[in-house]
Amino acid sequence: MAEQVDGRQSRPNPETEVDDPRDFPPQEDGFQRLWTPQRMSYVLSNDKQTPPKSDECPFCIAPTKSDQDGLIVWRGTHVFVIMNLYPYNAGHVMVCPYRHISLLTDLSDDELFEFEKASTVAMKVMSVVSKPDGWNLGINQGDVAGAGIASHLHQHIVPRWNGDANFMPIVAQTRTMPILLSNQRDAYAPVFASLAKREGLTAAPAAGDSPTSFVED
């Protein structure tokens, strides 16, 4: 800090002077930003203020719809794969159990196997259909961890391409999505069905119908 001498401010004392961070340009921290301003409509919505009950949960409601209306890519015995309505990137899907449970540790052994197997199949499907350069996979457990719908477990699988974090979100607050969700679902679904069968996964008998209950007893 600068010292006062006879009411006048002297030169700064180098031993006590603290650098003002505002005097320096921002430093790179090594992180890449995947800007998703289109998700602000969800962040500002009231839909997530209270945990949804199973009969209000979008992940419980989606399997009761047709594959097209529910944006469901694949239905298994214990889990289903669905397009993300507020995607971080084009082709973003989620793997969800039918049961309305919140934690990974709540899954039964059979559910856990299919949950993880369906996630790996999703990556293979993306490799065939859209050929990404990488992926982000993640599960947010609880509101404090950033889960949008904390009461129903879901795993995000986000394809990534070199250069996908471009200037548009920064200068225009816009995320460019090169394909409609319905068209992306239509592209994924037949490939997923084929690869899932090859991987030994059992598909649900019919669209909109599952051999397991959607709601936890």
mmCIF file of C-alpha atoms in Angstrom:
data_model
loop_
_atom_site.group_PDB
_atom_site.id
_atom_site.type_symbol
_atom_site.label_atom_id
_atom_site.label_comp_id
_atom_site.label_asym_id
_atom_site.label_seq_id
_atom_site.Cartn_x
_atom_site.Cartn_y
_atom_site.Cartn_z
ATOM 1 C CA MET A 1 0.000 0.000 0.000
ATOM 2 C CA ALA A 2 1.156 3.598 -0.561
ATOM 3 C CA GLU A 3 2.276 5.345 2.647
ATOM 4 C CA GLN A 4 1.101 8.784 3.826
ATOM 5 C CA VAL A 5 3.853 11.315 4.597
ATOM 6 C CA ASP A 6 2.838 14.772 5.890
ATOM 7 C CA GLY A 7 -0.590 14.319 4.383
ATOM 8 C CA ARG A 8 0.860 13.516 1.017
ATOM 9 C CA GLN A 9 0.836 10.094 -0.647
ATOM 10 C CA SER A 10 4.300 8.721 -1.169
ATOM 11 C CA ARG A 11 5.491 6.113 -3.604
ATOM 12 C CA PRO A 12 4.150 2.581 -3.034
ATOM 13 C CA ASN A 13 6.049 0.451 -0.581
ATOM 14 C CA PRO A 14 7.115 -2.677 -2.530
ATOM 15 C CA GLU A 15 7.129 -4.734 0.675
ATOM 16 C CA THR A 16 3.487 -4.059 1.481
ATOM 17 C CA GLU A 17 1.984 -3.327 -1.929
ATOM 18 C CA VAL A 18 -0.615 -5.893 -3.054
ATOM 19 C CA ASP A 19 -1.118 -6.367 -6.773
ATOM 20 C CA ASP A 20 -4.572 -5.453 -7.972
ATOM 21 C CA PRO A 21 -5.778 -8.352 -10.142
ATOM 22 C CA ARG A 22 -7.738 -5.873 -12.233
ATOM 23 C CA ASP A 23 -4.440 -4.557 -13.580
ATOM 24 C CA PHE A 24 -3.697 -7.848 -15.290
ATOM 25 C CA PRO A 25 -5.271 -9.513 -18.315
ATOM 26 C CA PRO A 26 -7.223 -12.736 -17.612
ATOM 27 C CA GLN A 27 -5.037 -15.799 -17.426
ATOM 28 C CA GLU A 28 -5.800 -19.040 -19.219
ATOM 29 C CA ASP A 29 -6.703 -21.868 -16.854
ATOM 30 C CA GLY A 30 -6.387 -24.778 -19.276
ATOM 31 C CA PHE A 31 -10.131 -25.434 -19.437
ATOM 32 C CA GLN A 32 -12.209 -25.584 -22.596
ATOM 33 C CA ARG A 33 -15.683 -24.075 -22.410
ATOM 34 C CA LEU A 34 -18.606 -25.806 -24.075
ATOM 35 C CA TRP A 35 -20.973 -22.851 -24.118
ATOM 36 C CA THR A 36 -24.647 -23.772 -23.874
ATOM 37 C CA PRO A 37 -26.677 -20.555 -23.514
ATOM 38 C CA GLN A 38 -29.733 -22.274 -24.979
ATOM 39 C CA ARG A 39 -30.033 -24.118 -21.642
ATOM 40 C CA MET A 40 -30.833 -20.834 -19.889
ATOM 41 C CA SER A 41 -34.508 -21.329 -20.764
ATOM 42 C CA TYR A 42 -34.378 -24.455 -18.599
ATOM 43 C CA VAL A 43 -32.329 -22.829 -15.839
ATOM 44 C CA LEU A 44 -34.859 -19.999 -15.558
ATOM 45 C CA SER A 45 -37.899 -22.261 -15.695
ATOM 46 C CA ASN A 46 -39.933 -23.205 -12.641
ATOM 47 C CA ASP A 47 -40.109 -26.873 -13.607
ATOM 48 C CA LYS A 48 -37.124 -27.832 -11.479
ATOM 49 C CA GLN A 49 -37.834 -25.827 -8.328
ATOM 50 C CA THR A 50 -39.271 -28.855 -6.506
ATOM 51 C CA PRO A 51 -38.298 -32.481 -7.155
ATOM 52 C CA PRO A 52 -40.897 -33.994 -9.493
ATOM 53 C CA LYS A 53 -42.914 -36.953 -8.276
ATOM 54 C CA SER A 54 -42.802 -40.089 -10.368
ATOM 55 C CA ASP A 55 -46.122 -39.231 -12.032
ATOM 56 C CA GLU A 56 -44.760 -35.768 -12.930
ATOM 57 C CA CYS A 57 -41.198 -36.742 -13.810
ATOM 58 C CA PRO A 58 -40.345 -36.241 -17.511
ATOM 59 C CA PHE A 59 -38.163 -39.361 -17.422
ATOM 60 C CA CYS A 60 -41.136 -41.382 -16.183
ATOM 61 C CA ILE A 61 -43.551 -39.805 -18.652
ATOM 62 C CA ALA A 62 -41.347 -40.153 -21.747
ATOM 63 C CA PRO A 63 -41.514 -43.989 -21.945
ATOM 64 C CA THR A 64 -45.321 -43.826 -21.977
ATOM 65 C CA LYS A 65 -45.174 -41.954 -25.292
ATOM 66 C CA SER A 66 -44.265 -43.225 -28.718
ATOM 67 C CA ASP A 67 -40.587 -43.303 -29.559
ATOM 68 C CA GLN A 68 -41.018 -40.320 -31.858
ATOM 69 C CA ASP A 69 -43.022 -38.201 -29.422
ATOM 70 C CA GLY A 70 -40.814 -39.124 -26.475
ATOM 71 C CA LEU A 71 -37.577 -38.733 -28.483
ATOM 72 C CA ILE A 72 -36.594 -42.210 -27.328
ATOM 73 C CA VAL A 73 -33.704 -43.796 -29.186
ATOM 74 C CA TRP A 74 -33.865 -47.273 -27.643
ATOM 75 C CA ARG A 75 -35.837 -49.176 -24.997
ATOM 76 C CA GLY A 76 -34.284 -51.979 -23.026
ATOM 77 C CA THR A 77 -35.509 -54.220 -20.249
ATOM 78 C CA HIS A 78 -34.378 -51.910 -17.449
ATOM 79 C CA VAL A 79 -33.239 -48.665 -19.087
ATOM 80 C CA PHE A 80 -33.977 -46.486 -22.087
ATOM 81 C CA VAL A 81 -31.971 -43.992 -24.132
ATOM 82 C CA ILE A 82 -33.478 -40.596 -24.881
ATOM 83 C CA MET A 83 -32.452 -37.418 -26.677
ATOM 84 C CA ASN A 84 -31.716 -34.458 -24.402
ATOM 85 C CA LEU A 85 -34.300 -31.736 -24.953
ATOM 86 C CA TYR A 86 -31.736 -29.092 -23.902
ATOM 87 C CA PRO A 87 -28.557 -30.516 -25.448
ATOM 88 C CA TYR A 88 -25.044 -29.425 -24.565
ATOM 89 C CA ASN A 89 -24.082 -30.385 -28.106
ATOM 90 C CA ALA A 90 -25.691 -31.914 -31.178
ATOM 91 C CA GLY A 91 -26.479 -35.593 -30.611
ATOM 92 C CA HIS A 92 -26.535 -35.386 -26.787
ATOM 93 C CA VAL A 93 -28.387 -38.408 -25.320
ATOM 94 C CA MET A 94 -29.168 -39.672 -21.834
ATOM 95 C CA VAL A 95 -29.451 -43.187 -20.430
ATOM 96 C CA CYS A 96 -32.193 -43.527 -17.800
ATOM 97 C CA PRO A 97 -33.613 -46.388 -15.739
ATOM 98 C CA TYR A 98 -37.367 -46.885 -15.943
ATOM 99 C CA ARG A 99 -37.571 -46.901 -12.148
ATOM 100 C CA HIS A 100 -37.870 -43.511 -10.481
ATOM 101 C CA ILE A 101 -34.656 -43.655 -8.449
ATOM 102 C CA SER A 102 -32.122 -40.925 -7.811
ATOM 103 C CA LEU A 103 -28.752 -42.558 -7.177
ATOM 104 C CA LEU A 104 -26.440 -44.862 -9.073
ATOM 105 C CA THR A 105 -26.208 -46.949 -5.907
ATOM 106 C CA ASP A 106 -29.980 -47.528 -6.052
ATOM 107 C CA LEU A 107 -29.669 -49.597 -9.236
ATOM 108 C CA SER A 108 -29.984 -53.357 -9.026
ATOM 109 C CA ASP A 109 -27.183 -55.450 -10.514
ATOM 110 C CA ASP A 110 -29.234 -56.106 -13.654
ATOM 111 C CA GLU A 111 -30.119 -52.439 -14.005
ATOM 112 C CA LEU A 112 -26.525 -51.359 -13.496
ATOM 113 C CA PHE A 113 -25.269 -53.769 -16.146
ATOM 114 C CA GLU A 114 -27.766 -52.556 -18.737
ATOM 115 C CA PHE A 115 -27.266 -48.915 -17.711
ATOM 116 C CA GLU A 116 -23.527 -49.064 -18.377
ATOM 117 C CA LYS A 117 -23.845 -51.340 -21.406
ATOM 118 C CA ALA A 118 -26.352 -49.007 -23.036
ATOM 119 C CA SER A 119 -23.946 -46.125 -22.422
ATOM 120 C CA THR A 120 -21.137 -47.872 -24.285
ATOM 121 C CA VAL A 121 -23.498 -48.803 -27.122
ATOM 122 C CA ALA A 122 -24.523 -45.139 -27.353
ATOM 123 C CA MET A 123 -20.896 -44.182 -27.900
ATOM 124 C CA LYS A 124 -20.571 -46.797 -30.644
ATOM 125 C CA VAL A 125 -23.754 -45.540 -32.291
ATOM 126 C CA MET A 126 -22.408 -42.000 -32.301
ATOM 127 C CA SER A 127 -19.180 -43.242 -33.859
ATOM 128 C CA VAL A 128 -21.158 -44.778 -36.720
ATOM 129 C CA VAL A 129 -23.696 -41.992 -37.248
ATOM 130 C CA SER A 130 -21.885 -38.741 -36.494
ATOM 131 C CA LYS A 131 -18.213 -39.680 -36.006
ATOM 132 C CA PRO A 132 -17.306 -37.401 -33.066
ATOM 133 C CA ASP A 133 -13.715 -36.729 -32.031
ATOM 134 C CA GLY A 134 -14.488 -37.433 -28.377
ATOM 135 C CA TRP A 135 -17.169 -37.624 -25.701
ATOM 136 C CA ASN A 136 -18.189 -36.202 -22.370
ATOM 137 C CA LEU A 137 -19.914 -38.730 -20.102
ATOM 138 C CA GLY A 138 -21.276 -37.773 -16.727
ATOM 139 C CA ILE A 139 -23.790 -38.267 -13.940
ATOM 140 C CA ASN A 140 -24.728 -35.408 -11.617
ATOM 141 C CA GLN A 141 -25.992 -36.841 -8.333
ATOM 142 C CA GLY A 142 -28.113 -34.382 -6.361
ATOM 143 C CA ASP A 143 -29.141 -30.747 -6.784
ATOM 144 C CA VAL A 144 -25.883 -29.480 -5.298
ATOM 145 C CA ALA A 145 -23.952 -31.419 -7.955
ATOM 146 C CA GLY A 146 -25.888 -29.773 -10.765
ATOM 147 C CA ALA A 147 -28.466 -32.434 -11.575
ATOM 148 C CA GLY A 148 -31.322 -30.889 -13.555
ATOM 149 C CA ILE A 149 -33.741 -33.619 -12.443
ATOM 150 C CA ALA A 150 -32.082 -34.987 -9.329
ATOM 151 C CA SER A 151 -34.899 -37.355 -8.413
ATOM 152 C CA HIS A 152 -34.451 -39.563 -11.496
ATOM 153 C CA LEU A 153 -31.032 -40.967 -12.323
ATOM 154 C CA HIS A 154 -29.674 -40.260 -15.799
ATOM 155 C CA GLN A 155 -26.295 -40.363 -17.488
ATOM 156 C CA HIS A 156 -25.296 -37.776 -20.083
ATOM 157 C CA ILE A 157 -23.408 -38.845 -23.199
ATOM 158 C CA VAL A 158 -22.280 -35.834 -25.201
ATOM 159 C CA PRO A 159 -20.411 -36.184 -28.506
ATOM 160 C CA ARG A 160 -17.625 -33.663 -29.076
ATOM 161 C CA TRP A 161 -15.909 -32.413 -32.204
ATOM 162 C CA ASN A 162 -12.773 -30.374 -32.611
ATOM 163 C CA GLY A 163 -13.850 -26.744 -32.769
ATOM 164 C CA ASP A 164 -17.382 -27.311 -31.454
ATOM 165 C CA ALA A 165 -16.876 -24.534 -28.877
ATOM 166 C CA ASN A 166 -16.962 -21.798 -31.516
ATOM 167 C CA PHE A 167 -17.589 -18.047 -31.466
ATOM 168 C CA MET A 168 -21.382 -18.125 -31.871
ATOM 169 C CA PRO A 169 -22.291 -18.605 -28.183
ATOM 170 C CA ILE A 170 -19.862 -15.846 -27.217
ATOM 171 C CA VAL A 171 -20.870 -13.123 -29.666
ATOM 172 C CA ALA A 172 -24.511 -14.054 -30.282
ATOM 173 C CA GLN A 173 -25.571 -16.047 -27.191
ATOM 174 C CA THR A 174 -26.592 -18.767 -29.625
ATOM 175 C CA ARG A 175 -25.698 -22.420 -29.802
ATOM 176 C CA THR A 176 -25.808 -23.800 -33.337
ATOM 177 C CA MET A 177 -27.458 -27.215 -33.684
ATOM 178 C CA PRO A 178 -27.071 -28.615 -37.199
ATOM 179 C CA ILE A 179 -29.852 -31.200 -36.905
ATOM 180 C CA LEU A 180 -33.330 -31.380 -35.385
ATOM 181 C CA LEU A 181 -33.725 -33.607 -32.322
ATOM 182 C CA SER A 182 -36.331 -35.719 -34.101
ATOM 183 C CA ASN A 183 -34.055 -36.264 -37.088
ATOM 184 C CA GLN A 184 -31.136 -37.123 -34.823
ATOM 185 C CA ARG A 185 -33.306 -39.655 -33.003
ATOM 186 C CA ASP A 186 -34.338 -41.185 -36.321
ATOM 187 C CA ALA A 187 -30.693 -41.489 -37.343
ATOM 188 C CA TYR A 188 -29.630 -43.064 -34.052
ATOM 189 C CA ALA A 189 -32.531 -45.482 -33.478
ATOM 190 C CA PRO A 190 -31.944 -48.171 -36.146
ATOM 191 C CA VAL A 191 -28.199 -48.227 -35.541
ATOM 192 C CA PHE A 192 -28.746 -48.479 -31.787
ATOM 193 C CA ALA A 193 -31.194 -51.359 -32.213
ATOM 194 C CA SER A 194 -28.714 -53.266 -34.363
ATOM 195 C CA LEU A 195 -25.681 -52.695 -32.141
ATOM 196 C CA ALA A 196 -27.616 -53.335 -28.915
ATOM 197 C CA LYS A 197 -28.787 -56.696 -30.248
ATOM 198 C CA ARG A 198 -25.233 -57.540 -31.265
ATOM 199 C CA GLU A 199 -24.070 -56.641 -27.738
ATOM 200 C CA GLY A 200 -26.631 -59.006 -26.220
ATOM 201 C CA LEU A 201 -29.044 -56.395 -24.889
ATOM 202 C CA THR A 202 -32.758 -57.195 -24.878
ATOM 203 C CA ALA A 203 -35.016 -54.573 -26.410
ATOM 204 C CA ALA A 204 -38.450 -53.712 -25.048
ATOM 205 C CA PRO A 205 -41.213 -55.643 -26.851
ATOM 206 C CA ALA A 206 -42.922 -52.590 -28.336
ATOM 207 C CA ALA A 207 -42.643 -48.819 -28.523
ATOM 208 C CA GLY A 208 -44.413 -47.207 -25.608
ATOM 209 C CA ASP A 209 -44.465 -50.484 -23.678
ATOM 210 C CA SER A 210 -41.851 -51.848 -21.283
ATOM 211 C CA PRO A 211 -41.623 -55.160 -19.458
ATOM 212 C CA THR A 212 -40.780 -53.286 -16.257
ATOM 213 C CA SER A 213 -42.676 -50.710 -14.249
ATOM 214 C CA PHE A 214 -41.890 -47.061 -14.920
ATOM 215 C CA VAL A 215 -42.543 -46.122 -11.305
ATOM 216 C CA GLU A 216 -40.801 -47.492 -8.246
ATOM 217 C CA ASP A 217 -43.177 -49.362 -5.947
#
